CSV table of C-alpha atoms in Angstrom, one decimal:
chain,number,residue,atom,x,y,z
A,9,MET,CA,-65.3,-0.1,72.8
A,10,SER,CA,-65.3,3.5,71.9
A,11,MET,CA,-66.0,4.6,68.4
A,12,ILE,CA,-62.4,5.7,67.8
A,13,ALA,CA,-61.0,2.4,68.9
A,14,ALA,CA,-63.4,0.5,66.6
A,15,LEU,CA,-62.3,2.7,63.7
A,16,ARG,CA,-58.6,2.0,64.4
A,17,LEU,CA,-59.3,-1.8,64.5
A,18,GLN,CA,-61.1,-1.6,61.2
A,19,ILE,CA,-58.2,0.2,59.5
A,20,PHE,CA,-55.7,-2.3,60.9
A,21,LEU,CA,-57.7,-5.2,59.6
A,22,LEU,CA,-58.0,-3.7,56.2
A,23,ALA,CA,-54.2,-3.3,56.0
A,24,ILE,CA,-53.2,-6.7,57.5
A,25,VAL,CA,-55.6,-9.0,55.8
A,26,PRO,CA,-54.2,-8.5,52.2
A,27,LEU,CA,-50.7,-8.9,53.6
A,28,LEU,CA,-51.5,-12.2,55.3
A,29,CYS,CA,-53.2,-13.4,52.1
A,30,TRP,CA,-50.1,-12.6,50.0
A,31,LEU,CA,-47.8,-14.4,52.5
A,32,ALA,CA,-50.0,-17.4,52.3
A,33,VAL,CA,-49.6,-17.8,48.5
A,34,PRO,CA,-46.5,-19.9,47.6
A,35,ALA,CA,-43.7,-17.9,45.9
A,36,VAL,CA,-43.4,-18.4,42.1
A,37,ALA,CA,-39.8,-19.3,41.1
A,38,ALA,CA,-38.1,-17.3,38.3
A,39,PRO,CA,-38.0,-19.2,35.0
A,40,PRO,CA,-34.7,-20.8,34.3
A,41,VAL,CA,-32.3,-19.2,31.8
A,42,GLN,CA,-32.5,-21.3,28.6
A,43,ILE,CA,-29.3,-21.5,26.6
A,44,THR,CA,-29.6,-23.1,23.1
A,45,PHE,CA,-26.3,-23.7,21.4
A,46,LEU,CA,-26.1,-22.9,17.7
A,47,PRO,CA,-24.5,-25.4,15.3
A,48,GLU,CA,-22.5,-22.6,13.5
A,49,ALA,CA,-21.5,-19.1,14.3
A,50,THR,CA,-19.7,-16.3,12.4
A,51,VAL,CA,-17.9,-13.6,14.5
A,52,GLN,CA,-16.0,-10.5,13.8
A,53,GLY,CA,-14.4,-9.3,17.1
A,54,GLU,CA,-11.4,-10.6,19.0
A,55,THR,CA,-13.3,-12.4,21.8
A,56,LEU,CA,-16.0,-15.1,21.6
A,57,HIS,CA,-19.0,-14.3,23.7
A,58,LEU,CA,-22.0,-16.4,24.7
A,59,ARG,CA,-24.3,-14.3,22.5
A,60,ASP,CA,-22.2,-15.4,19.5
A,61,VAL,CA,-22.8,-19.1,19.9
A,62,ALA,CA,-26.1,-19.5,21.6
A,63,ARG,CA,-29.7,-18.2,21.7
A,64,ILE,CA,-30.6,-17.0,25.2
A,65,THR,CA,-34.1,-16.8,26.7
A,66,PRO,CA,-36.0,-15.1,28.3
A,67,GLU,CA,-35.0,-12.0,26.4
A,68,TRP,CA,-34.6,-9.9,29.6
A,69,ARG,CA,-31.8,-12.1,30.6
A,70,ALA,CA,-30.2,-12.2,27.1
A,71,GLU,CA,-28.2,-9.0,27.4
A,72,GLU,CA,-26.6,-9.8,30.8
A,73,TRP,CA,-25.8,-13.4,29.9
A,74,GLY,CA,-24.7,-12.6,26.3
A,75,GLU,CA,-21.7,-10.6,27.6
A,76,ILE,CA,-20.1,-13.7,29.1
A,77,ALA,CA,-16.7,-14.1,27.5
A,78,LEU,CA,-15.6,-17.5,26.4
A,79,PHE,CA,-12.5,-17.8,24.2
A,80,GLN,CA,-10.3,-15.8,21.8
A,81,VAL,CA,-11.7,-16.2,18.3
A,82,PRO,CA,-9.8,-18.0,15.6
A,83,ASP,CA,-7.8,-16.3,12.9
A,84,TYR,CA,-9.5,-14.5,10.1
A,85,GLY,CA,-11.1,-16.9,7.6
A,86,SER,CA,-10.3,-20.0,9.8
A,87,VAL,CA,-12.8,-22.3,11.5
A,88,ARG,CA,-12.7,-23.8,15.0
A,89,THR,CA,-15.1,-26.3,16.5
A,90,TYR,CA,-16.0,-26.2,20.3
A,91,ARG,CA,-17.8,-28.9,22.3
A,92,ALA,CA,-20.9,-27.8,24.0
A,93,GLN,CA,-19.7,-29.4,27.2
A,94,THR,CA,-16.6,-27.2,27.1
A,95,LEU,CA,-18.6,-24.1,26.5
A,96,LYS,CA,-21.0,-25.0,29.3
A,97,ALA,CA,-18.1,-25.3,31.8
A,98,TYR,CA,-16.8,-21.9,31.0
A,99,ILE,CA,-20.3,-20.4,31.2
A,100,GLN,CA,-20.9,-22.0,34.6
A,101,GLN,CA,-17.7,-20.5,36.0
A,102,GLN,CA,-19.0,-16.9,35.2
A,103,ALA,CA,-22.7,-17.3,35.7
A,104,PRO,CA,-24.5,-16.3,38.9
A,105,GLN,CA,-24.4,-19.2,41.4
A,106,GLU,CA,-28.1,-19.2,42.1
A,107,ALA,CA,-29.1,-19.1,38.5
A,108,GLU,CA,-30.9,-22.1,37.1
A,109,VAL,CA,-30.0,-23.0,33.5
A,110,ALA,CA,-31.6,-25.2,30.9
A,111,TRP,CA,-29.2,-26.4,28.3
A,112,LYS,CA,-30.3,-27.2,24.8
A,113,GLY,CA,-29.1,-27.1,21.2
A,114,ALA,CA,-26.1,-28.5,19.2
A,115,GLU,CA,-23.4,-30.7,20.8
A,116,HIS,CA,-20.7,-29.0,18.8
A,117,VAL,CA,-20.4,-25.4,17.6
A,118,ARG,CA,-18.4,-24.4,14.5
A,119,VAL,CA,-17.0,-20.9,14.9
A,120,ARG,CA,-15.7,-18.9,11.9
A,121,ARG,CA,-14.1,-15.5,12.1
A,122,ASP,CA,-15.4,-13.2,9.4
A,123,GLY,CA,-13.0,-11.5,7.1
A,124,VAL,CA,-12.2,-10.6,3.5
A,125,ILE,CA,-10.0,-13.0,1.4
A,126,ILE,CA,-7.1,-11.4,-0.5
A,127,ALA,CA,-6.7,-13.8,-3.4
A,128,GLN,CA,-3.7,-14.0,-5.6
A,129,GLU,CA,-5.4,-12.1,-8.4
A,130,ASP,CA,-6.1,-9.3,-5.9
A,131,MET,CA,-2.3,-9.0,-5.2
A,132,VAL,CA,-1.6,-8.8,-8.9
A,133,GLN,CA,-4.3,-6.1,-9.3
A,134,VAL,CA,-2.7,-4.1,-6.4
A,135,VAL,CA,0.7,-4.2,-8.2
A,136,ASN,CA,-0.9,-3.2,-11.6
A,137,ASP,CA,-2.7,-0.3,-10.0
A,138,PHE,CA,0.6,0.9,-8.4
A,139,LEU,CA,2.4,0.6,-11.8
A,140,ARG,CA,-0.2,2.5,-13.7
A,141,GLU,CA,-0.1,5.3,-11.1
A,142,ARG,CA,3.7,5.5,-11.0
A,143,LEU,CA,4.2,5.2,-14.8
A,144,ASP,CA,1.3,7.5,-15.8
A,145,ARG,CA,3.2,9.3,-18.5
A,146,PRO,CA,1.9,10.3,-22.0
A,147,GLU,CA,4.6,8.4,-23.8
A,148,ILE,CA,3.8,5.1,-22.1
A,149,THR,CA,1.0,3.3,-24.1
A,150,SER,CA,0.6,0.2,-21.9
A,151,VAL,CA,1.9,-1.2,-18.6
A,152,SER,CA,1.2,-4.6,-16.9
A,153,PHE,CA,2.7,-6.9,-14.3
A,154,GLU,CA,3.5,-10.5,-15.2
A,155,PRO,CA,3.6,-12.4,-11.9
A,156,GLY,CA,6.0,-15.2,-11.2
A,157,ARG,CA,5.6,-17.1,-7.9
A,158,LEU,CA,2.6,-15.7,-5.9
A,159,PRO,CA,2.0,-16.2,-2.1
A,160,GLN,CA,-1.0,-18.0,-0.9
A,161,ALA,CA,-4.3,-16.1,-0.4
A,162,PHE,CA,-4.9,-14.7,3.1
A,163,THR,CA,-7.7,-13.0,5.0
A,164,VAL,CA,-8.0,-9.6,6.6
A,165,ALA,CA,-10.7,-8.3,8.9
A,166,ASP,CA,-12.8,-6.4,6.4
A,167,ALA,CA,-12.6,-4.3,3.2
A,168,LYS,CA,-11.3,-1.2,5.0
A,169,TRP,CA,-7.7,-1.9,4.3
A,170,GLU,CA,-5.0,0.0,2.6
A,171,CYS,CA,-1.9,-1.4,0.8
A,172,GLU,CA,1.5,0.2,0.4
A,173,VAL,CA,3.6,-1.2,-2.5
A,174,VAL,CA,7.4,-1.1,-2.2
A,175,PRO,CA,9.4,-2.1,-5.4
A,176,SER,CA,12.7,-3.8,-5.0
A,177,SER,CA,14.3,-1.1,-7.2
A,178,SER,CA,13.9,2.6,-7.4
A,179,GLN,CA,13.8,2.0,-11.2
A,180,VAL,CA,10.3,0.6,-11.2
A,181,LEU,CA,10.6,-0.8,-14.7
A,182,SER,CA,13.5,-3.0,-13.6
A,183,ALA,CA,12.0,-4.2,-10.3
A,184,ARG,CA,11.6,-7.9,-10.0
A,185,ARG,CA,9.9,-8.0,-6.6
A,186,PHE,CA,7.2,-6.0,-4.9
A,187,THR,CA,6.5,-6.0,-1.2
A,188,LEU,CA,2.8,-5.4,-0.3
A,189,LEU,CA,2.2,-3.9,3.2
A,190,PHE,CA,-1.5,-4.3,4.1
A,191,ARG,CA,-2.7,-1.9,6.8
A,192,ARG,CA,-5.9,-1.3,8.6
A,193,HIS,CA,-6.4,2.0,10.4
A,194,GLY,CA,-2.7,2.6,10.0
A,195,ARG,CA,-1.6,-0.7,11.7
A,196,LEU,CA,0.3,-3.3,9.7
A,197,VAL,CA,-1.9,-6.5,9.5
A,198,HIS,CA,-0.1,-8.5,6.8
A,199,LYS,CA,3.0,-8.4,4.6
A,200,VAL,CA,3.6,-10.4,1.4
A,201,SER,CA,6.2,-10.4,-1.4
A,202,VAL,CA,5.2,-10.8,-5.0
A,203,SER,CA,7.8,-11.5,-7.7
A,204,GLY,CA,7.4,-11.0,-11.4
A,205,ARG,CA,8.3,-8.8,-14.4
A,206,VAL,CA,7.0,-5.4,-15.4
A,207,ARG,CA,5.9,-5.1,-19.0
A,208,ALA,CA,5.6,-1.5,-20.4
A,209,GLU,CA,5.4,-0.2,-24.0
A,210,ALA,CA,6.0,3.3,-25.2
A,211,GLU,CA,6.4,5.3,-28.3
A,212,ILE,CA,10.2,6.0,-28.3
A,213,VAL,CA,12.8,7.4,-30.8
A,214,THR,CA,15.0,5.1,-32.8
A,215,ALA,CA,17.6,5.7,-35.5
A,216,ARG,CA,16.3,5.5,-39.0
A,217,ARG,CA,19.9,5.0,-40.3
A,218,ASN,CA,23.4,4.4,-38.9
A,219,LEU,CA,24.7,7.4,-37.0
A,220,ASP,CA,28.4,8.0,-36.8
A,221,ARG,CA,30.2,9.1,-33.7
A,222,GLU,CA,30.4,12.9,-33.4
A,223,SER,CA,27.7,13.4,-36.0
A,224,ILE,CA,24.9,15.9,-35.5
A,225,VAL,CA,21.5,14.4,-35.3
A,226,GLN,CA,19.0,15.6,-38.0
A,227,ALA,CA,15.2,15.1,-37.9
A,228,SER,CA,15.5,12.8,-40.9
A,229,ASP,CA,17.7,10.5,-38.9
A,230,LEU,CA,15.0,9.5,-36.5
A,231,ARG,CA,11.6,7.8,-36.3
A,232,ARG,CA,9.2,6.8,-33.5
A,233,GLU,CA,8.4,3.2,-32.7
A,234,SER,CA,6.5,1.2,-30.0
A,235,ARG,CA,9.0,-0.7,-27.9
A,236,GLN,CA,9.3,-2.6,-24.6
A,237,LEU,CA,10.7,-0.4,-21.9
A,238,SER,CA,11.8,-3.0,-19.4
A,239,ARG,CA,15.4,-3.2,-20.5
A,240,LEU,CA,15.9,0.4,-21.6
A,241,ASP,CA,17.7,2.8,-19.3
A,242,ASP,CA,16.8,6.3,-20.4
A,243,PRO,CA,15.3,6.4,-23.9
A,244,VAL,CA,14.4,9.5,-25.9
A,245,TYR,CA,10.7,9.9,-26.2
A,246,GLU,CA,10.6,13.0,-28.4
A,247,ALA,CA,12.6,13.6,-31.5
A,248,SER,CA,13.0,17.3,-30.7
A,249,VAL,CA,15.2,16.4,-27.7
A,250,ALA,CA,17.7,14.7,-30.0
A,251,VAL,CA,17.7,17.0,-33.1
A,252,GLY,CA,20.8,19.2,-33.1
A,253,GLN,CA,22.6,17.1,-30.5
A,254,ARG,CA,26.0,15.4,-31.0
A,255,VAL,CA,26.2,11.6,-30.9
A,256,VAL,CA,29.1,10.5,-28.6
A,257,ARG,CA,29.2,6.9,-29.9
A,258,SER,CA,28.0,5.3,-33.1
A,259,VAL,CA,24.3,4.2,-33.2
A,260,ARG,CA,23.0,1.4,-35.5
A,261,ALA,CA,19.9,1.7,-37.6
A,262,GLY,CA,16.9,0.6,-35.6
A,263,GLU,CA,18.6,1.1,-32.3
A,264,VAL,CA,16.8,2.9,-29.5
A,265,LEU,CA,18.2,6.4,-29.0
A,266,ASP,CA,19.3,6.7,-25.4
A,267,ARG,CA,20.0,10.0,-23.7
A,268,SER,CA,23.4,8.8,-22.7
A,269,VAL,CA,24.6,8.8,-26.3
A,270,LEU,CA,23.7,12.5,-26.8
A,271,ALA,CA,25.7,15.6,-26.0
A,272,ALA,CA,25.6,19.2,-26.9
A,273,PRO,CA,27.4,19.9,-30.2
A,274,ILE,CA,31.0,21.0,-29.9
A,275,LEU,CA,31.4,24.7,-30.1
A,276,VAL,CA,35.0,24.8,-28.9
A,277,GLN,CA,37.7,22.4,-30.1
A,278,ARG,CA,40.8,21.4,-28.2
A,279,GLY,CA,43.9,23.3,-29.3
A,280,LYS,CA,41.9,26.0,-31.0
A,281,PRO,CA,42.1,29.7,-30.0
A,282,VAL,CA,39.1,31.0,-27.9
A,283,THR,CA,38.1,34.3,-26.4
A,284,LEU,CA,38.1,34.3,-22.6
A,285,GLU,CA,35.4,36.5,-21.3
A,286,ALA,CA,35.0,37.7,-17.7
A,287,VAL,CA,31.9,39.5,-16.7
A,288,ARG,CA,31.0,41.4,-13.6
A,289,GLY,CA,27.9,43.6,-13.8
A,290,ALA,CA,28.3,45.9,-16.7
A,291,LEU,CA,32.1,45.3,-16.9
A,292,VAL,CA,33.3,42.9,-19.5
A,293,ILE,CA,37.0,41.9,-19.8
A,294,THR,CA,38.3,39.7,-22.7
A,295,ALA,CA,41.5,37.9,-23.3
A,296,SER,CA,43.0,35.4,-25.7
A,297,GLY,CA,43.2,31.8,-24.7
A,298,VAL,CA,43.6,28.2,-26.0
A,299,ALA,CA,41.0,25.4,-25.4
A,300,GLN,CA,42.6,22.4,-23.6
A,301,GLU,CA,39.6,20.2,-24.4
A,302,ASP,CA,36.5,20.0,-26.6
A,303,GLY,CA,33.3,21.6,-25.2
A,304,GLY,CA,29.6,22.0,-26.0
A,305,LEU,CA,27.2,24.7,-24.9
A,306,GLN,CA,27.2,25.3,-21.1
A,307,GLU,CA,29.9,22.6,-20.6
A,308,THR,CA,32.8,23.4,-18.3
A,309,ILE,CA,36.3,22.9,-19.9
A,310,ARG,CA,39.9,23.7,-19.2
A,311,VAL,CA,41.4,26.7,-21.1
A,312,GLU,CA,44.8,28.4,-21.0
A,313,ASN,CA,45.3,32.2,-20.8
A,314,ARG,CA,47.8,33.0,-23.5
A,315,ARG,CA,49.2,36.0,-21.7
A,316,THR,CA,49.8,34.4,-18.4
A,317,GLY,CA,50.1,30.8,-19.4
A,318,LYS,CA,47.8,29.9,-16.5
A,319,GLU,CA,45.3,27.1,-17.0
A,320,ILE,CA,41.8,27.8,-15.7
A,321,PHE,CA,38.2,26.5,-16.0
A,322,GLY,CA,35.5,28.2,-17.9
A,323,THR,CA,32.0,27.6,-19.4
A,324,VAL,CA,31.3,27.5,-23.1
A,325,VAL,CA,28.8,30.2,-23.9
A,326,SER,CA,29.0,30.3,-27.7
A,327,ALA,CA,31.2,29.3,-30.6
A,328,ASP,CA,34.8,29.9,-29.6
A,329,THR,CA,33.9,31.9,-26.5
A,330,VAL,CA,34.5,30.7,-22.9
A,331,ARG,CA,33.3,32.6,-19.8
A,332,VAL,CA,35.7,32.6,-16.8
A,333,ARG,CA,35.6,34.0,-13.3
A,334,PHE,CA,37.8,36.8,-12.1
């Protein structure tokens, strides 16, 4: 045998002998996937996965097997119990056919969906916060919500929710029901209705003495008192608003002074002569007229032009003067 042939044989033997030795060694089987069911699990998503209810080993198989989807999770705050045998059947349907699995752990798994409980006191607090924001006026000294019948507590996904409050009346003080719209990321997740009564107190103006109809209000006729606002329509909060105004109906001592009983003092009386004034730029034309009704400052009344006998409308601008158009 030549030297070259001998060298080639030696190289071949060096390569083939280790390969033959490796083939002669029995193959070592991969370790089985061990799934250990947990007795309890708390989840947050919409779907229950294997990683939520079991511990998976070896670790390098945990990520792949953990993604196996099982069931839809229960409602927020509620609990559902699953039999391990049921979970096992679902897992086997999706697991690789050749995989060997060792099953361990609890025979039943209690699954609870995580969430934030909105209790009845939370609903009342939401309404109170809404009222304080809407009725944030200097004259109002206190405001609160006295609930009637409250809905049962419920659960939302997490604390990242917003609530819109819709009162049953545009007059918030007289509202008897408030609808709470709970939203998460702009999507409505729950709606409840809360009934009750709004309690608000404010410093308002009352009559110190009896005020006769058509009398002019003086500062000495008034005083400020703290009163409940719930049943008041449009009370006067500052005495300066009422002083100098005319009372259109009688007001008893101690009665709350409402804006509806006040009017501008009469400057023009029905049947009395008035000056009709027409203005256009620098041009001013006057004529004699007769008021056909009483009128206060800036009120529109009917007047008669004495020269033509024609009845027209005009605006009271001062004592015995009515401005008309021409």
